[in-house]
Coordinates of C-alpha atoms in Angstrom, one line a residue:
M4 CA 91.9 59.3 177.9
K5 CA 92.1 62.4 179.9
S6 CA 88.9 64.3 180.1
F7 CA 88.8 68.0 179.1
V8 CA 88.5 69.2 183.3
D9 CA 91.8 67.1 183.6
K10 CA 93.5 68.5 180.0
V11 CA 92.8 72.1 181.3
L12 CA 94.6 72.1 185.1
N13 CA 97.5 73.1 183.9
R14 CA 96.1 76.2 181.9
P15 CA 97.0 79.6 183.3
Q16 CA 93.7 80.5 185.0
R17 CA 92.6 84.4 183.6
A18 CA 90.6 86.4 186.0
L19 CA 87.3 88.1 184.2
K20 CA 87.6 91.8 183.0
E21 CA 85.0 94.0 182.8
D22 CA 86.0 94.8 179.3
D23 CA 86.0 91.3 178.0
A24 CA 84.7 90.5 174.5
A25 CA 81.9 88.3 175.5
S26 CA 80.5 90.8 177.6
R27 CA 79.9 93.4 174.8
N28 CA 76.4 93.0 172.8
P29 CA 76.7 91.1 169.3
T30 CA 77.1 93.0 166.4
V31 CA 75.1 93.7 163.6
T32 CA 78.0 91.3 161.7
D33 CA 77.3 89.1 164.4
V34 CA 73.8 88.3 164.0
M35 CA 74.0 88.3 160.2
R36 CA 76.6 85.4 160.2
Y37 CA 75.2 83.6 163.3
R38 CA 71.6 83.7 162.8
Y39 CA 69.4 80.7 161.4
H40 CA 70.0 81.1 157.4
H41 CA 66.6 80.8 155.9
G42 CA 67.6 81.7 152.3
T43 CA 67.7 80.5 148.4
N44 CA 70.8 79.3 146.4
L45 CA 70.9 82.3 143.2
G46 CA 72.1 79.6 141.1
S47 CA 72.8 79.6 137.0
V48 CA 74.1 83.4 137.2
F49 CA 77.9 83.5 138.0
V50 CA 78.0 79.4 137.0
L51 CA 75.7 79.0 134.3
E52 CA 73.8 75.4 134.2
Q53 CA 71.7 74.8 130.4
W54 CA 68.8 73.5 132.2
L55 CA 67.9 76.5 134.5
S56 CA 69.0 79.1 131.8
P57 CA 68.9 77.9 128.6
S58 CA 68.7 80.9 127.1
M59 CA 72.1 82.0 127.7
F60 CA 73.5 78.8 125.4
V61 CA 73.2 79.5 121.3
N62 CA 73.2 77.0 118.7
G63 CA 76.1 75.2 118.6
A64 CA 76.8 75.1 122.5
T65 CA 78.4 71.3 122.3
G66 CA 77.3 71.0 126.3
S67 CA 75.3 72.4 129.4
S68 CA 78.4 74.2 131.1
E69 CA 79.6 77.4 131.9
L70 CA 82.7 76.9 129.2
D71 CA 80.6 75.3 126.7
A72 CA 78.0 78.8 126.7
V73 CA 80.5 81.1 126.4
T74 CA 82.9 79.6 123.8
A75 CA 80.1 79.3 121.7
S76 CA 78.7 82.8 122.2
L77 CA 82.3 84.0 121.2
R78 CA 82.6 82.0 118.2
Q79 CA 78.7 83.3 117.4
V80 CA 79.4 87.1 118.1
G81 CA 82.5 87.5 119.5
L82 CA 83.6 88.9 122.8
E83 CA 82.4 92.3 123.2
Q84 CA 78.8 91.2 122.7
T85 CA 79.3 88.1 124.3
R86 CA 80.5 89.9 127.5
H87 CA 77.9 92.6 127.5
K88 CA 75.2 89.7 127.4
W89 CA 77.0 88.1 130.5
E90 CA 77.5 91.2 132.2
E91 CA 73.2 91.5 131.7
H92 CA 72.5 88.6 133.3
W93 CA 74.5 89.1 136.1
R94 CA 72.9 92.6 136.9
Q95 CA 69.4 91.1 135.8
A96 CA 70.1 88.0 138.9
I97 CA 68.6 90.4 141.4
T98 CA 67.7 93.9 140.1
N99 CA 67.8 97.3 141.7
G100 CA 64.0 98.0 141.6
D101 CA 63.2 94.6 143.0
W102 CA 64.7 95.5 146.6
P103 CA 62.8 98.7 147.4
W104 CA 59.6 96.7 146.9
L105 CA 60.8 93.7 148.8
V106 CA 61.0 96.0 152.2
N107 CA 57.8 98.5 151.3
T108 CA 55.0 96.5 150.3
A109 CA 52.5 95.4 152.7
D110 CA 51.9 92.0 152.7
C111 CA 55.6 91.1 152.4
T112 CA 56.9 91.6 155.9
S113 CA 60.1 90.8 154.8
N114 CA 63.8 91.7 153.8
L115 CA 64.0 89.5 151.1
C116 CA 60.8 88.7 148.7
V117 CA 60.8 88.9 145.0
T118 CA 57.7 88.3 142.7
L119 CA 58.8 88.4 139.5
G120 CA 55.6 89.6 138.2
K121 CA 53.7 87.0 140.2
P122 CA 51.8 87.4 143.3
A123 CA 53.5 88.7 146.3
L124 CA 55.4 86.1 148.2
T125 CA 56.4 86.1 152.5
F126 CA 59.8 85.3 151.8
L127 CA 61.1 86.2 155.3
G128 CA 64.5 85.2 154.5
T129 CA 67.9 85.9 155.6
T130 CA 70.5 84.5 153.2
I131 CA 71.6 84.4 149.8
R132 CA 74.1 81.2 148.9
L133 CA 75.6 82.8 145.9
P134 CA 77.4 79.8 143.4
V135 CA 80.5 81.4 141.9
G136 CA 83.7 80.1 139.8
Y137 CA 87.6 80.8 139.4
F138 CA 86.8 82.6 136.2
T139 CA 84.2 84.5 138.0
L140 CA 87.6 86.3 139.5
G141 CA 88.5 87.4 136.3
P142 CA 91.3 86.3 133.9
G143 CA 94.0 86.6 136.2
F144 CA 92.6 83.6 137.3
C145 CA 91.8 81.8 134.3
A146 CA 95.5 81.3 133.1
G147 CA 96.4 77.5 132.6
T148 CA 92.8 76.5 132.6
P149 CA 90.1 76.0 129.7
F150 CA 89.3 79.9 130.6
Q151 CA 92.8 80.9 129.2
G152 CA 92.4 83.7 126.5
D153 CA 89.1 85.1 124.9
P154 CA 86.9 83.2 127.6
G155 CA 88.6 84.6 130.2
Q156 CA 88.2 88.3 128.9
V157 CA 84.4 87.7 129.3
Y158 CA 84.6 88.1 133.1
I159 CA 86.4 91.2 133.9
N160 CA 84.0 92.9 135.4
A161 CA 82.3 89.7 136.9
W162 CA 83.9 90.3 140.7
F163 CA 83.0 93.8 140.6
Q164 CA 79.2 92.3 139.9
V165 CA 79.2 90.1 142.9
K166 CA 80.7 92.7 145.1
E167 CA 77.4 95.0 143.6
L168 CA 75.0 92.1 144.4
V169 CA 76.5 91.9 148.2
A170 CA 75.9 95.4 148.7
R171 CA 72.8 95.4 147.5
A172 CA 71.8 92.4 150.1
R173 CA 73.0 93.8 152.4
S174 CA 71.7 97.2 152.5
H175 CA 68.3 94.9 152.7
G176 CA 69.8 92.9 155.5
V177 CA 70.4 90.2 153.7
G178 CA 73.8 88.2 154.3
V179 CA 75.6 86.0 151.3
L180 CA 77.4 83.0 151.8
L181 CA 80.0 83.0 148.7
D182 CA 80.3 79.6 147.5
F183 CA 83.3 78.3 145.4
H184 CA 81.0 76.0 142.8
A185 CA 83.4 75.9 140.1
L186 CA 87.0 75.2 141.0
P187 CA 89.7 74.4 138.9
G188 CA 89.4 70.8 137.5
G189 CA 86.5 70.4 139.1
A190 CA 85.5 69.4 142.9
N191 CA 83.1 67.1 140.8
G192 CA 82.3 65.8 137.2
D193 CA 79.2 67.7 137.0
A194 CA 78.6 70.3 134.5
H195 CA 77.9 73.1 137.1
S196 CA 81.8 72.9 138.2
G197 CA 82.2 75.1 135.0
T198 CA 83.1 72.7 131.9
S199 CA 82.1 69.0 130.6
S200 CA 84.6 67.3 131.2
G201 CA 82.8 64.7 133.4
R202 CA 86.0 64.7 135.3
A203 CA 86.9 65.8 139.1
E204 CA 90.3 67.0 138.5
L205 CA 90.8 69.3 141.2
W206 CA 91.9 66.8 143.4
G207 CA 95.7 65.2 143.1
N208 CA 96.3 68.0 140.6
Q209 CA 98.9 70.4 142.2
H210 CA 98.4 73.2 139.6
N211 CA 94.5 72.8 140.1
L212 CA 94.7 72.6 143.9
D213 CA 97.3 75.7 144.3
L214 CA 95.3 77.8 142.1
A215 CA 92.1 77.1 144.2
R216 CA 93.7 77.9 147.3
R217 CA 95.0 81.3 145.4
C218 CA 91.4 82.0 144.3
L219 CA 90.1 81.4 147.8
V220 CA 92.5 83.7 149.6
F221 CA 91.7 86.4 147.4
M222 CA 88.1 85.7 148.1
A223 CA 89.1 85.8 151.8
Q224 CA 91.1 89.3 151.4
E225 CA 88.0 90.9 149.5
A226 CA 85.3 89.5 151.6
K227 CA 87.0 91.0 155.1
Y228 CA 85.8 94.3 153.4
M229 CA 82.4 93.3 151.9
D230 CA 80.0 94.1 154.2
G231 CA 77.3 91.4 154.1
V232 CA 79.7 88.2 153.6
V233 CA 78.3 85.7 156.1
G234 CA 80.8 83.2 155.1
L235 CA 83.3 81.4 152.4
Q236 CA 82.7 78.0 151.1
L237 CA 85.6 76.2 150.5
C238 CA 84.4 74.1 147.6
N239 CA 81.0 72.5 146.8
E240 CA 79.7 68.9 146.1
A241 CA 83.5 67.9 146.6
I242 CA 83.1 63.7 145.2
R243 CA 83.3 61.3 148.1
N244 CA 86.3 59.8 149.5
A245 CA 88.3 63.1 147.6
P246 CA 92.0 62.2 147.9
G247 CA 93.7 64.8 149.9
M248 CA 90.7 67.0 150.6
Y249 CA 90.8 67.5 154.4
S250 CA 94.6 68.4 154.0
W251 CA 93.7 70.8 151.5
Y252 CA 91.3 72.0 153.9
D253 CA 93.7 72.4 156.1
T254 CA 96.4 74.1 154.1
V255 CA 93.4 77.0 153.1
I256 CA 92.0 77.6 156.2
A257 CA 94.9 78.2 157.9
Q258 CA 96.0 80.8 155.1
I259 CA 92.7 82.4 155.8
A260 CA 92.9 82.6 159.5
V261 CA 95.8 84.6 158.5
I262 CA 93.7 87.0 156.7
D263 CA 90.6 86.8 158.6
S264 CA 90.3 84.6 161.4
T265 CA 86.2 85.5 161.9
M266 CA 85.0 84.7 158.9
P267 CA 82.9 81.4 158.6
I268 CA 84.4 78.9 156.9
Y269 CA 81.8 76.4 155.2
I270 CA 83.1 73.1 153.7
S271 CA 81.6 70.5 151.5
D272 CA 81.2 67.2 153.3
G273 CA 81.8 65.4 150.2
W274 CA 78.8 63.2 151.0
D275 CA 79.8 62.0 154.0
L276 CA 78.6 63.7 156.7
G277 CA 80.2 61.7 159.9
T278 CA 83.5 62.1 158.5
A279 CA 82.9 65.7 158.0
I280 CA 81.6 65.9 161.6
N281 CA 84.4 64.5 162.9
Y282 CA 86.4 67.0 160.9
A283 CA 84.7 70.1 162.0
I284 CA 84.8 69.1 165.8
H285 CA 88.5 68.7 165.5
K286 CA 88.7 72.3 163.8
N287 CA 86.6 74.1 166.1
N288 CA 88.1 72.8 169.4
I289 CA 88.0 75.3 171.7
D290 CA 91.8 75.7 171.8
N291 CA 92.2 76.0 168.2
W292 CA 92.4 79.8 167.5
T293 CA 90.9 79.6 164.1
N294 CA 88.1 80.3 161.5
P295 CA 84.7 78.7 163.1
V296 CA 84.2 75.5 160.3
I297 CA 80.6 74.7 159.4
I298 CA 79.6 71.7 157.3
D299 CA 77.7 72.5 153.8
T300 CA 75.6 69.2 153.3
H301 CA 73.4 69.0 150.3
K302 CA 69.5 66.9 150.7
Y303 CA 68.4 65.5 147.8
Y304 CA 65.4 62.5 147.1
T305 CA 65.3 62.2 143.9
F306 CA 68.3 60.6 142.1
S307 CA 69.4 57.1 143.4
D308 CA 68.0 53.9 142.6
A309 CA 66.8 53.9 146.5
D310 CA 65.2 57.2 146.0
K311 CA 63.3 55.9 143.3
Q312 CA 61.8 52.7 145.0
Q313 CA 60.1 54.5 147.7
S314 CA 56.9 56.7 147.8
P315 CA 56.5 60.2 149.1
V316 CA 55.2 59.1 152.2
Q317 CA 58.5 56.8 153.2
I318 CA 60.9 59.4 152.0
I319 CA 59.2 62.1 154.3
D320 CA 59.6 59.8 156.7
R321 CA 63.5 59.6 156.1
V322 CA 63.2 63.4 156.4
N323 CA 62.3 63.4 159.8
H324 CA 65.1 61.3 160.8
E325 CA 68.1 63.5 158.8
L326 CA 71.0 64.9 160.6
E327 CA 70.9 61.9 163.2
E328 CA 74.5 62.2 162.6
L329 CA 74.5 65.0 165.2
N330 CA 73.1 62.7 167.9
G331 CA 75.6 63.2 171.0
R332 CA 78.1 65.4 169.3
E333 CA 76.5 69.1 170.1
G334 CA 75.9 70.8 173.5
N335 CA 79.4 70.5 175.0
V336 CA 82.0 72.8 173.3
I337 CA 84.5 72.4 175.9
D338 CA 84.7 68.4 176.1
R339 CA 83.7 67.8 172.6
G340 CA 84.5 70.6 170.3
A341 CA 81.7 72.3 168.0
V342 CA 79.8 71.3 164.9
T343 CA 77.6 72.9 163.3
V344 CA 75.8 71.6 160.0
F345 CA 73.9 73.7 157.1
V346 CA 71.7 72.6 154.7
G347 CA 73.0 74.5 151.5
E348 CA 70.8 72.8 148.8
Y349 CA 67.6 71.1 149.1
S350 CA 64.5 70.7 146.9
C351 CA 61.0 69.5 147.0
V352 CA 62.0 67.3 143.4
L353 CA 60.9 63.4 143.6
D354 CA 61.4 60.9 141.1
R355 CA 58.6 60.2 138.6
Q356 CA 59.1 56.4 139.6
T357 CA 58.4 58.0 143.3
W358 CA 55.4 59.7 141.8
S359 CA 54.3 56.8 140.3
R360 CA 53.1 55.1 143.4
V361 CA 50.8 57.6 144.5
D362 CA 47.5 58.9 142.6
G363 CA 47.9 61.9 140.6
N364 CA 45.4 63.6 143.3
Q365 CA 48.0 63.3 146.3
R366 CA 50.8 64.9 144.3
A367 CA 50.0 68.7 145.5
P368 CA 49.4 67.9 149.2
L369 CA 52.3 65.5 149.2
T370 CA 54.7 68.1 147.7
L371 CA 53.2 70.4 150.3
D372 CA 54.3 67.7 153.1
F373 CA 57.4 67.2 151.8
G374 CA 58.9 70.7 151.7
Q375 CA 57.0 71.4 155.2
A376 CA 59.1 68.3 156.8
Q377 CA 62.3 69.4 155.3
S378 CA 61.7 73.2 156.5
R379 CA 61.0 71.8 160.1
K380 CA 63.9 69.4 160.3
W381 CA 66.3 72.0 158.9
Q382 CA 65.2 74.3 161.5
S383 CA 65.4 72.1 164.1
R384 CA 69.2 70.6 163.5
A385 CA 71.1 72.7 161.4
G386 CA 72.0 76.2 161.6
G387 CA 70.5 77.3 158.1
S388 CA 69.4 75.9 154.5
C389 CA 69.2 77.4 151.4
F390 CA 66.9 76.1 148.7
W391 CA 68.0 74.9 145.2
T392 CA 66.9 77.5 143.6
Y393 CA 65.8 81.0 143.0
K394 CA 66.5 82.0 139.4
M395 CA 65.8 80.3 136.2
D396 CA 64.1 80.8 132.5
W397 CA 61.3 79.0 133.3
M398 CA 59.9 80.6 136.3
D399 CA 58.4 80.0 138.8
G400 CA 60.3 76.8 138.9
G401 CA 58.3 74.1 139.7
D402 CA 59.5 71.5 142.2
W403 CA 63.1 73.4 142.2
G404 CA 61.6 76.9 142.3
F405 CA 62.3 78.5 145.5
V406 CA 59.3 81.1 144.4
Q407 CA 56.8 78.6 143.7
Q408 CA 57.4 76.1 146.7
T409 CA 57.4 79.6 149.3
N410 CA 54.0 80.7 147.3
S411 CA 52.5 77.4 148.0
G412 CA 53.3 77.4 151.3
A413 CA 55.8 74.1 151.0
I414 CA 58.7 76.0 152.2
K415 CA 58.2 78.0 155.4
P416 CA 60.6 80.0 157.5
S417 CA 60.6 79.8 161.5
G418 CA 58.0 81.3 163.6
S419 CA 60.1 83.6 164.9
L420 CA 60.8 85.3 161.3
R421 CA 57.1 85.9 161.3
I422 CA 56.7 87.6 164.3
S423 CA 55.8 91.5 163.7
N424 CA 58.1 94.5 164.8
T425 CA 55.5 95.2 167.4
D426 CA 55.2 91.7 168.6
V427 CA 58.9 91.3 168.7
N428 CA 59.0 94.4 171.1
A429 CA 56.3 93.5 173.4
R430 CA 57.8 89.9 173.8
L431 CA 61.4 92.0 174.4
N432 CA 59.6 94.2 177.3
T433 CA 58.3 90.5 178.7
A434 CA 62.0 89.3 178.7
Q435 CA 63.5 92.2 180.4
S436 CA 60.4 92.2 183.0
Q437 CA 61.4 88.8 183.7
R438 CA 65.0 89.0 183.3
A439 CA 66.2 89.0 187.0
N440 CA 63.8 86.2 188.1
R441 CA 65.0 83.8 185.3
K442 CA 68.5 84.2 186.2
N443 CA 67.9 84.3 190.4
A444 CA 65.9 80.4 189.9
A445 CA 68.3 79.6 187.2
V446 CA 71.7 80.2 189.0
S447 CA 70.1 79.0 192.5
A448 CA 69.1 76.0 190.5
H449 CA 72.8 75.5 188.9
V450 CA 74.4 75.8 192.4
A451 CA 72.0 73.6 194.5
Y452 CA 72.9 71.1 192.1
W453 CA 76.5 71.0 192.6
N454 CA 76.4 71.6 196.4
A455 CA 74.0 68.2 196.4
T456 CA 76.0 66.5 193.9
S457 CA 79.6 67.5 195.0
P458 CA 79.6 68.4 198.5
G459 CA 82.0 70.7 199.7
Q460 CA 84.3 70.7 196.8
T461 CA 85.0 74.1 195.3
F462 CA 83.4 75.9 192.1
E463 CA 83.2 79.0 190.5
H464 CA 79.6 79.6 190.5
W465 CA 80.3 83.3 188.9
R466 CA 80.9 81.9 185.5
Y467 CA 78.0 80.5 185.3
E468 CA 76.0 83.4 186.4
H469 CA 78.3 85.6 183.8
G470 CA 77.7 83.2 181.4
W471 CA 73.8 83.4 181.9
D472 CA 73.7 87.2 181.5
V473 CA 75.8 87.0 178.3
G474 CA 73.5 84.1 176.6
Y475 CA 70.2 86.1 177.7
T476 CA 71.7 89.1 176.5
D477 CA 72.7 87.7 172.9
A478 CA 69.8 86.0 172.2
M479 CA 67.6 89.0 172.7
T480 CA 70.1 91.1 170.6
F481 CA 69.6 88.8 167.6
F482 CA 65.7 88.6 168.6
G483 CA 65.6 92.1 168.3
A484 CA 67.8 93.1 165.5
R485 CA 65.1 94.2 163.2
A486 CA 62.6 95.8 165.6
S487 CA 65.5 97.7 167.1
R488 CA 66.7 98.8 163.1
L489 CA 70.0 97.2 163.5
L490 CA 68.9 95.2 160.5
P491 CA 65.7 96.4 158.1
G492 CA 62.6 94.1 157.9
E493 CA 60.4 92.4 160.1
G494 CA 60.5 89.3 162.3
G495 CA 63.5 87.9 165.6
D496 CA 66.0 86.2 164.4
K497 CA 67.7 83.3 166.5
I498 CA 70.9 82.4 167.2
G499 CA 70.9 79.2 164.5
M500 CA 74.5 78.4 164.5
L501 CA 74.6 77.6 168.3
E502 CA 77.6 75.5 168.6
V503 CA 80.1 77.4 166.6
W504 CA 78.2 80.7 168.6
V505 CA 78.9 79.2 171.9
R506 CA 82.7 78.3 170.9
K507 CA 83.3 82.3 170.0
R508 CA 81.5 83.5 173.1
I509 CA 83.8 81.4 175.4
R510 CA 86.9 82.5 173.3
D511 CA 85.3 86.2 173.5
S512 CA 85.1 85.8 177.5
G513 CA 89.1 85.3 177.6
Q514 CA 88.4 82.7 180.2
G515 CA 90.4 79.8 181.4
G516 CA 91.0 77.5 184.1
R517 CA 89.3 74.2 184.9
F518 CA 85.8 75.7 185.6
V519 CA 85.2 77.3 182.2
W520 CA 82.4 74.7 181.3
E521 CA 80.1 76.7 183.7
F522 CA 80.2 79.8 181.6
E523 CA 79.5 77.2 178.7
Q524 CA 76.5 75.7 181.0
G525 CA 75.5 79.6 181.7
L526 CA 75.1 81.0 178.5
R527 CA 73.5 78.0 177.1
K528 CA 70.8 78.3 179.9
G529 CA 70.5 82.0 179.4
I530 CA 69.8 81.3 175.8
S531 CA 67.4 78.9 176.6
D532 CA 65.6 80.9 178.9
F533 CA 65.4 83.7 176.7
Y534 CA 63.5 81.5 174.0
A535 CA 61.1 80.0 176.8
V536 CA 60.2 83.5 177.9
V537 CA 59.2 85.1 174.3
G538 CA 57.8 81.7 173.4
V539 CA 60.3 81.0 170.1

């Protein structure tokens, strides 16, 4: 098989332009989309789940899904009262009164920190993963589905409420990942797909696939002009080996690329991370000029028989070895393409059988260890993570509760987010003062290595030098976004979606030819040198 260097020999080689996009600093949108996403799901708001929101299910509801809740309410109180109840539920997901308190409370140095009447917690979050359904888009998308007729009329104002929530989040520096959670027919057979059918009837059903595609095209058209949307997820928890899933992904991504090729696209791994990695690497090939594709994977340790047979300590050890499917797949976009994994759902829940294997007095400290092990692992190997979940009728949510697990210290943001802006500015000054020496050392080492390894051969080391400058500046811009008031709040952001960010910056550079790899190596070295200087 030919190497990538062999393949690019016949490419037209472009001279670097002074106004190449890679020479321009990252935008605020770039920072919000590509930083490490430390956040929470906002489940059971636009897609109801009875176990989280029993108050939305009146007596007579025959199941635990959104459709069961809305049809029971329609029978009991009619359309107007049902619509009013649903709209109040959406509006109260995060109230206007929460946001100012979050930013201005002295011991909440964060851009998202909701207490819900409880003692202050430090979230230091960046992102909300927001599950929505096809019915959330309004009655026009309910024709030919179980929500056709009066059920669909309940959602006339639902998409407006989604847009309002995104706008409010953005005003506080919080991004929103639009998660297409409930698809026509269901990407899985669970009630959080919108109905209690128990079947995954999206796959293999052309009507449902076409409707889902139209929904996503609409969402992409809308999201293009919704400041604060950090990505669009095509589906949630697809069944394993879903027939035609990747072909459908191809179709949808191609249509979204025509609308907005900059929008990060998140795909369900279908409980098969290895296959999803192969797909993402192909889509994120440096020559594939389409949207960056990020893999959404979910990590739970409570449902399978194998989970239940293990002790908490054994499960914590499993966490320490998670995401090893990425080994050897990162670090070289030019040769291999880019792959980034996002842990879209996780929790601190373990089964009763697991807890029965330890003394009761060990549960609290082991829950703390379990949550912190996950925080460390996701921050070291993933591009971000969102806890399941934030809101439920029974706050603070126990081991499912982001509020409770953040308050307890089980779930922690990365260390860079816990730095004050005063400290951020001091570290930025240090980084600026050391920049020239760091650059000279990096470039000198690079040149010396290749002179020794390949004496007499021609290289274009200016690409490495330019890449180093871009990388150092990029890392500095992300880290200083809050301190410079590009975003509100305190703390320093890191480039979390590193592999797809490197791909983006290579494309931004406009470079071609056989030595683009030098730009990539310089870019990565500039980023790592900056983090070494500021100590994150």
